Coordinates of C-alpha atoms and ligand atoms in Angstrom, one line a residue:
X944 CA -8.4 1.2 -26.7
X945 CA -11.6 3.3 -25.4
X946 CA -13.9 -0.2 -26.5
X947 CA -11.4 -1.9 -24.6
X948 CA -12.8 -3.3 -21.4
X949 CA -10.6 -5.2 -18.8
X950 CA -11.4 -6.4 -15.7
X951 CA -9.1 -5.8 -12.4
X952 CA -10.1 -8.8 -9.7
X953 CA -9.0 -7.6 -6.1
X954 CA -9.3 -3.8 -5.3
X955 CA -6.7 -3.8 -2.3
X956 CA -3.5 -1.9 -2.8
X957 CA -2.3 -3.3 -5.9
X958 CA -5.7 -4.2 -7.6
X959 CA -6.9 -0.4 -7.2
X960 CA -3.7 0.8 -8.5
X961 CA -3.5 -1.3 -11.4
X962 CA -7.2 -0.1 -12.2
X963 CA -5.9 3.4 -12.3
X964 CA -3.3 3.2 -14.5
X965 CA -5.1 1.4 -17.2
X966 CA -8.3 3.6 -16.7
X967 CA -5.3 6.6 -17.0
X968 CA -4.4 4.6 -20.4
X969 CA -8.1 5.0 -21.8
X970 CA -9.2 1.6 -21.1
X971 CA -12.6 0.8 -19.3
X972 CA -12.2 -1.1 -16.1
X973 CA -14.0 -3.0 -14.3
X974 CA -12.6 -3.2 -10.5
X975 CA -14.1 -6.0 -8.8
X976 CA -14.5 -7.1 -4.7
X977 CA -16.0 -9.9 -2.8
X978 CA -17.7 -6.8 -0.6
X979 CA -19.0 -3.8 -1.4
X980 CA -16.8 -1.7 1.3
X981 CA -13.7 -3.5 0.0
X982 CA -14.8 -2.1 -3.9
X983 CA -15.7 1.2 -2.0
X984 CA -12.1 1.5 -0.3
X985 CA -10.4 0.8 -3.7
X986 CA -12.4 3.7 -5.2
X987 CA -11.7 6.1 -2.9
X988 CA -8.0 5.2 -2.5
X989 CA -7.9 6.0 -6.3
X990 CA -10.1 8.8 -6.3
X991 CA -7.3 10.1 -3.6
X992 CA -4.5 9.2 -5.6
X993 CA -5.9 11.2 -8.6
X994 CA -6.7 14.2 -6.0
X995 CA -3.1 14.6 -5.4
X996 CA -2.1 14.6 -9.1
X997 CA -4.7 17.6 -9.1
X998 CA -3.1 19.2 -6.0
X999 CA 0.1 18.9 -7.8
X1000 CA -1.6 21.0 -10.6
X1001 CA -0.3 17.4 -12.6
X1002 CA -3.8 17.0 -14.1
X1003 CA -7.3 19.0 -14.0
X1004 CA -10.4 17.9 -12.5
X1005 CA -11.6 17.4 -15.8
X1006 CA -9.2 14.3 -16.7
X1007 CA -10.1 13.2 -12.9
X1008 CA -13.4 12.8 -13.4
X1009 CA -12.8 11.3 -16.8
X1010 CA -10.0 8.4 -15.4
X1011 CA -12.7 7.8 -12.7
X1012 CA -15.8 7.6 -15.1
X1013 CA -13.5 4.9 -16.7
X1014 CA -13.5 2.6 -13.5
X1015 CA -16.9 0.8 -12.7
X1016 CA -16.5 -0.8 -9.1
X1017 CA -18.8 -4.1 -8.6
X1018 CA -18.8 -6.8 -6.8
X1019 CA -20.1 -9.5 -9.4
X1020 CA -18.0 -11.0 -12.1
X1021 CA -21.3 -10.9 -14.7
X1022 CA -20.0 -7.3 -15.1
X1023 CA -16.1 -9.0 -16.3
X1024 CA -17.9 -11.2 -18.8
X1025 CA -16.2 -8.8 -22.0
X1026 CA -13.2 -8.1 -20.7
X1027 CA -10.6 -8.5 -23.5
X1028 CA -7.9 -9.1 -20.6
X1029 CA -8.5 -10.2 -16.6
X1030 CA -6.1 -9.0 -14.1
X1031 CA -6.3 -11.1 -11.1
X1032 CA -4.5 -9.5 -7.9
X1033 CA -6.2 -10.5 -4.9
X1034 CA -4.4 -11.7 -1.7
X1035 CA -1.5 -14.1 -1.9
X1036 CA -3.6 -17.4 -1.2
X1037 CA -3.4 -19.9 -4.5
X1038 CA -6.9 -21.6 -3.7
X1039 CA -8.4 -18.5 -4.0
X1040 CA -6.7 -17.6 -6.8
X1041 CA -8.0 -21.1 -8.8
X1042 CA -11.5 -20.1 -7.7
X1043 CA -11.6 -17.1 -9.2
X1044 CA -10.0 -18.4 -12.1
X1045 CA -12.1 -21.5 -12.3
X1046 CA -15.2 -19.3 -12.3
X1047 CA -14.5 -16.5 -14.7
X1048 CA -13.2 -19.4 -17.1
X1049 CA -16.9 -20.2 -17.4
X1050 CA -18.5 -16.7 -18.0
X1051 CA -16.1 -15.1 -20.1
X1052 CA -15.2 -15.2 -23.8
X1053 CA -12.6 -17.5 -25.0
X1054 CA -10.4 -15.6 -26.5
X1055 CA -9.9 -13.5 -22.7
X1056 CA -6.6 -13.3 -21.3
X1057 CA -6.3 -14.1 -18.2
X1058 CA -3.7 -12.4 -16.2
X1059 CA -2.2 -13.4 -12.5
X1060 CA -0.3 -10.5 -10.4
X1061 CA 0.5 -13.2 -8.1
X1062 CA 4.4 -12.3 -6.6
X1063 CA 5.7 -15.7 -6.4
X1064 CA 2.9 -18.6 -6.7
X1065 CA 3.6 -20.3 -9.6
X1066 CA 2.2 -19.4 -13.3
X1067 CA 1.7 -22.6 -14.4
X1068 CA 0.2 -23.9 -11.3
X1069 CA -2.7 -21.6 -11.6
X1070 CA -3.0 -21.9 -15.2
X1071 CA -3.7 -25.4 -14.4
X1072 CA -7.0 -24.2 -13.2
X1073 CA -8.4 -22.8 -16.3
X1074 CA -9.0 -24.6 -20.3
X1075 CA -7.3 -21.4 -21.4
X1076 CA -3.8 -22.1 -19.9
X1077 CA -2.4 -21.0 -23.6
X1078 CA -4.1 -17.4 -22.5
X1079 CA -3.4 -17.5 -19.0
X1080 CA -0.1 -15.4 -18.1
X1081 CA 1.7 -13.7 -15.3
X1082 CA 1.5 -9.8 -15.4
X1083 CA 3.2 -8.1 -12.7
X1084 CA 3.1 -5.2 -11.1
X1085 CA 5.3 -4.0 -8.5
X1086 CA 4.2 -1.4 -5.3
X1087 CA 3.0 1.4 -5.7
X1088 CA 1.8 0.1 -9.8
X1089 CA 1.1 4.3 -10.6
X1090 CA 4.7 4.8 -9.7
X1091 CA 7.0 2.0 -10.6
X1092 CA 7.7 1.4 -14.4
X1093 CA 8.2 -1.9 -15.0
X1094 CA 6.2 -5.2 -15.1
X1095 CA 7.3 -8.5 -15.1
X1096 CA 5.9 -10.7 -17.9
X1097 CA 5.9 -14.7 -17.3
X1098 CA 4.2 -16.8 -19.1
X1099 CA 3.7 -20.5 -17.7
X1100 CA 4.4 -23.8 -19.3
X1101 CA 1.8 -23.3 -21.7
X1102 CA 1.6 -20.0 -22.7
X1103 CA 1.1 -19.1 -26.0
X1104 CA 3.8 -16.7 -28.1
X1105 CA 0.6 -15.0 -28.7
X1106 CA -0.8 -14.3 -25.4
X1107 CA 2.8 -13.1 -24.3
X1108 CA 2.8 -10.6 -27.0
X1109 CA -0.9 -9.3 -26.0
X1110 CA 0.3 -8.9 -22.8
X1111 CA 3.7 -7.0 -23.6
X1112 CA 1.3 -4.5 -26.1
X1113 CA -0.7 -4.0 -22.4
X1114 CA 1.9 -2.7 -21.1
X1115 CA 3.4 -0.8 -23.0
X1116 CA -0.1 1.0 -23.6
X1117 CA 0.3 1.6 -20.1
X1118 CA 3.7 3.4 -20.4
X1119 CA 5.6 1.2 -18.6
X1120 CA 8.8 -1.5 -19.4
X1121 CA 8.2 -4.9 -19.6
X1122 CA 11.0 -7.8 -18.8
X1123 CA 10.1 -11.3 -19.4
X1124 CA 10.9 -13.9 -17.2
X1125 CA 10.5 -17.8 -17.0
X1126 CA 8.0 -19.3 -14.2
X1127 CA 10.7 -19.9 -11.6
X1128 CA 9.8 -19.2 -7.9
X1129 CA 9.7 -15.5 -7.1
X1130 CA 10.4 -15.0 -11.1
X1131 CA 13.5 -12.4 -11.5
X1132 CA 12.6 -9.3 -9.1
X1133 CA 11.1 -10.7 -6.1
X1134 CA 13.7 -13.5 -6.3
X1135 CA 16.9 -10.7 -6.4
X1136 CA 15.5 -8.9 -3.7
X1137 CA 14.5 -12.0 -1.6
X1138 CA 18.3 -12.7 -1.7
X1139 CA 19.3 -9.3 -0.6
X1140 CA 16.5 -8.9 2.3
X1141 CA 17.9 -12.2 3.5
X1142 CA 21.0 -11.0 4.0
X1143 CA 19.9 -7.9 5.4
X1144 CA 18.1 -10.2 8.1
X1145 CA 21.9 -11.5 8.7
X1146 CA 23.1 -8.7 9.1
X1147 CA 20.7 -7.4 11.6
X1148 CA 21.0 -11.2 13.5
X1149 CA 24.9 -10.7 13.3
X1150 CA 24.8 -7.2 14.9
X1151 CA 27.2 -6.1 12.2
X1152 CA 24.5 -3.3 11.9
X1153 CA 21.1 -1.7 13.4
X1154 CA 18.2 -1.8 10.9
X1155 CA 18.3 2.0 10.8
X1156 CA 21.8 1.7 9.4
X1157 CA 21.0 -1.1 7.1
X1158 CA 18.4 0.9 5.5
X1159 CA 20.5 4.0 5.2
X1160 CA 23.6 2.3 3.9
X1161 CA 21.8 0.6 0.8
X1162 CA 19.9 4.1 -0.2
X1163 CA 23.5 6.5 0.2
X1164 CA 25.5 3.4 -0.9
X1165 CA 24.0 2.1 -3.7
X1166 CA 20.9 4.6 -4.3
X1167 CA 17.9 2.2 -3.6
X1168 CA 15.0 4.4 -3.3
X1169 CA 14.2 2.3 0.0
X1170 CA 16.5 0.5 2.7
X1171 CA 15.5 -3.5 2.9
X1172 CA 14.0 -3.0 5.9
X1173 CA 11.6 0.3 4.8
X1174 CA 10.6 -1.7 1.9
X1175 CA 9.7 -4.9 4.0
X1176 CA 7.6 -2.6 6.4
X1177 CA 6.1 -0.8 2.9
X1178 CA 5.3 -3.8 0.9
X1179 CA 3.7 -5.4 4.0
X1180 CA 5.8 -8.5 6.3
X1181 CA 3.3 -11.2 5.2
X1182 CA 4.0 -10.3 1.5
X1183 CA 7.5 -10.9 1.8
X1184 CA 7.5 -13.7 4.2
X1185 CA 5.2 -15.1 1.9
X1186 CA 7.7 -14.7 -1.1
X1187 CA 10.5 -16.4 1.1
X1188 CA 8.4 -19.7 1.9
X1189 CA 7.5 -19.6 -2.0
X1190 CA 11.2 -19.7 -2.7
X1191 CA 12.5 -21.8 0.2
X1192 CA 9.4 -24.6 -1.0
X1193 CA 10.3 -24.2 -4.6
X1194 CA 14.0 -24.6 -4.8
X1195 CA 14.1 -26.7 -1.8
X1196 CA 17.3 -24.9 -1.2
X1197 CA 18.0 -23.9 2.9
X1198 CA 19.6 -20.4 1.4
X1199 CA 15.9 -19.1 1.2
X1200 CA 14.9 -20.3 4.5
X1201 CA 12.6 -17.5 6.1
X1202 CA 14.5 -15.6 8.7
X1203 CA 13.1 -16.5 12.0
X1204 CA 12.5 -13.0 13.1
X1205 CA 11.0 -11.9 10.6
X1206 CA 8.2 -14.6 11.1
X1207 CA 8.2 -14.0 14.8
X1208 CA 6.7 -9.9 13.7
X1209 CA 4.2 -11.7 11.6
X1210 CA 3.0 -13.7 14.0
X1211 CA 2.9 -10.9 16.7
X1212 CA 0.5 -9.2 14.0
X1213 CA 2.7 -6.1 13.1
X1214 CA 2.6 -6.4 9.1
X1215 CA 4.5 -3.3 8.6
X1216 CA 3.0 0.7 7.7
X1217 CA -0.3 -1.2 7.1
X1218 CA -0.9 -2.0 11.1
X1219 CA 1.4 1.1 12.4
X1220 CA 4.3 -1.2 13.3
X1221 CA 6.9 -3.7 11.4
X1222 CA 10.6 -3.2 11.5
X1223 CA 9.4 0.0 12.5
X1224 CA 7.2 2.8 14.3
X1225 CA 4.3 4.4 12.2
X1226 CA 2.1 4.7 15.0
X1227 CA 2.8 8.0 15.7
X1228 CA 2.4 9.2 12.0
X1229 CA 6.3 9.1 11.3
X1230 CA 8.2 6.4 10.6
X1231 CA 10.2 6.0 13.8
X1232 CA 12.9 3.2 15.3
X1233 CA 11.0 0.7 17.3
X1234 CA 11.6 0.7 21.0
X1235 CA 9.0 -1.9 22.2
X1236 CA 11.1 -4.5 20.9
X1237 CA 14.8 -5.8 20.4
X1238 CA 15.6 -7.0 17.4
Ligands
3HC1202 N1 0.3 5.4 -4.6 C1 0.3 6.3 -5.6 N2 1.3 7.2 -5.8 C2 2.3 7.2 -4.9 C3 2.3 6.4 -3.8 C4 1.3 5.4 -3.6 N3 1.2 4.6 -2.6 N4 3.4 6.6 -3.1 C5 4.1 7.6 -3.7 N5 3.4 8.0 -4.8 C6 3.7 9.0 -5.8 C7 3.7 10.4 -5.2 O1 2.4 10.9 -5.4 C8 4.7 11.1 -6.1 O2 4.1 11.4 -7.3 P1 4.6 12.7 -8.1 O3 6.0 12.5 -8.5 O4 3.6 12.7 -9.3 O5 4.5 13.9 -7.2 C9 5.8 10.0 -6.3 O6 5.1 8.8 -6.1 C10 6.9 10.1 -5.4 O7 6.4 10.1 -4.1 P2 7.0 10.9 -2.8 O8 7.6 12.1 -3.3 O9 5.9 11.0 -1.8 O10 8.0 9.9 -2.1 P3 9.3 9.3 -2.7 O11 10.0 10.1 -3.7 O12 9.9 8.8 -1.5 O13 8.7 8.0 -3.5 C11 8.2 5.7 -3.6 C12 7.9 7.0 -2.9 C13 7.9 5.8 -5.1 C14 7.4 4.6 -3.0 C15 9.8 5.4 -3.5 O14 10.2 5.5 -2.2 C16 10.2 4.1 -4.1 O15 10.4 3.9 -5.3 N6 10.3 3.1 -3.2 C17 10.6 1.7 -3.6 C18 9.4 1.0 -4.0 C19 9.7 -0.4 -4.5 O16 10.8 -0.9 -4.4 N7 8.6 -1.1 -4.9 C20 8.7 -2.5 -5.3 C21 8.3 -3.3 -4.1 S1 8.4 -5.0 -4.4 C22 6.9 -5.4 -5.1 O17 6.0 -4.6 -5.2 C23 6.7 -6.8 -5.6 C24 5.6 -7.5 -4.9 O18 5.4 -8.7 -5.5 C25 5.9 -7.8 -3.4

């Protein structure tokens, strides 16, 4: 595994964090931006990550320095030219997406699997953008990817048996569970959860309770780590709402139709814990009820 090189394209939240954990594995990564501050921002949000392991007296400097000295941050895709496997996990825009695809699929070796974290845009659809499409397979992480165990597996149309099998071995190298799912809008997870956020959005539009109470019934009730709402505001408002348009456009069913409020906070700019306010406060450091608004 130590000759094994992949390449992580994106180094926001998920990209930086999906670096980390295969550099944890052994691998060599190479973590790649369009800007040098953006690569910068993903080092040092994994170089704090690691410093709280060490805080935690969970590992030594030693094993710091060495899971770091395993990351090489850049901001050109030359570097990704030997990766065995390319994780793509930039922002949720699918044009982008088939750039970057369409231009790695001329540098790098044939035999490269090419990996989408995308949460909902179709597999198969950005497979389409590549000569590889029987190595081109989704790989998905969930938030935060050091923490949460499993990853989704989905392989598009033309995946082959192979490929899925390459990229069930990645992640179980990675110590994490793998589920395989078919290349259906918002593939298993994001599609359950979509359906329960909804209907947390009900609830909240019915009055039948406040979003405080929402998110404390579902974590004493039925042990979710994280009420709907808390989730929503941690995984960011334009991720989900983009999740929900994937599902309404793709099943062309009205059940997934984006709730109205919840578009009317994106549009106002609050995103959730990333801009200090969503269905709640953070502005103040602590995650507070909002009182600016009524919801
Ligand atoms: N990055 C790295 N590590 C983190 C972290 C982060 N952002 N947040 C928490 N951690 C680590 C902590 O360091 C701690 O590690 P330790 O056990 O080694 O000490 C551990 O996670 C637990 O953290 P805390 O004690 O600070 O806090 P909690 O016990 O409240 O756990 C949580 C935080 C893990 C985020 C937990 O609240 C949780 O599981 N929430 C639900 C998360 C979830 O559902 N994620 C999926 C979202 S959907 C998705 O990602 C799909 C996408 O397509 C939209």
């Amino acid at each position: 595994m130590e000759n094994q090189r992949i390449a992580v394209i994106g180094a926001g939240q998920m990209g930086s964090g999906i670096a980390q954990v295969a550099a944890e594995a052994g691998y060599r990564v190479i973590l790649h931006d369009i800007a040098p501050d953006f690569v910068r921002n993903g080092m040092s949000r994994i170089d704090k990550a690691l410093s709280s392991q060490v805080q935690k007296g969970k590992i030594d400097e030693e094993k710091k320095r060495g899971v770091l000295s395993r990351i090489q941050g850049t901001v050109s895709y030359d570097e990704a030219r030997d990766a065995s496997l390319i994780v793509e996990a930039v922002f949720e825009d699918a044009d982008v997406k088939t750039k970057i695809f369409s231009a790695l699929d001329e540098i790098c070796r044939p035999e490269t699997v090419f990996a989408t974290n995308t949460s909902s845009i179709q597999v198969t659809r950005l497979a389409a953008s590549v000569k590889r499409a029987d190595r081109f397979i989704g790989i998905h992480f969930f938030n935060p990817p050091q923490v949460m165990r499993l990853v989704e597996i989905i392989p598009g149309l033309k995946t082959s048996p192979e490929t899925v099998l390459q990229a069930r071995q990645f992640v179980q190298s990675l110590k994490k569970e793998s589920v395989l799912a078919k290349d259906v809008p918002g593939f298993l997870v994001n599609r359950i959860n979509a359906a329960l956020r909804l209907e947390a959005y009900n609830c909240l539009l019915e009055g039948v309770a406040s979003v405080e109470d929402i998110d404390k019934a579902l974590k004493l009730a039925l042990g979710h780590p994280m009420g709907p709402f808390e989730l929503a505001d941690f995984v960011g408002l334009d991720v989900g709402l983009n999740v929900l348009k994937t599902l309404h456009d793709g099943y062309k069913d009205p059940k997934w139709r984006p709730s109205l409020l919840l578009e009317k906070l994106v549009l106002s700019g609050d995103l959730g814990r990333k801009t200090g306010k969503g269905w709640y406060d953070y502005t103040s450091g602590q995650k507070t009820p909002r009182t600016d608004v009524q919801f």
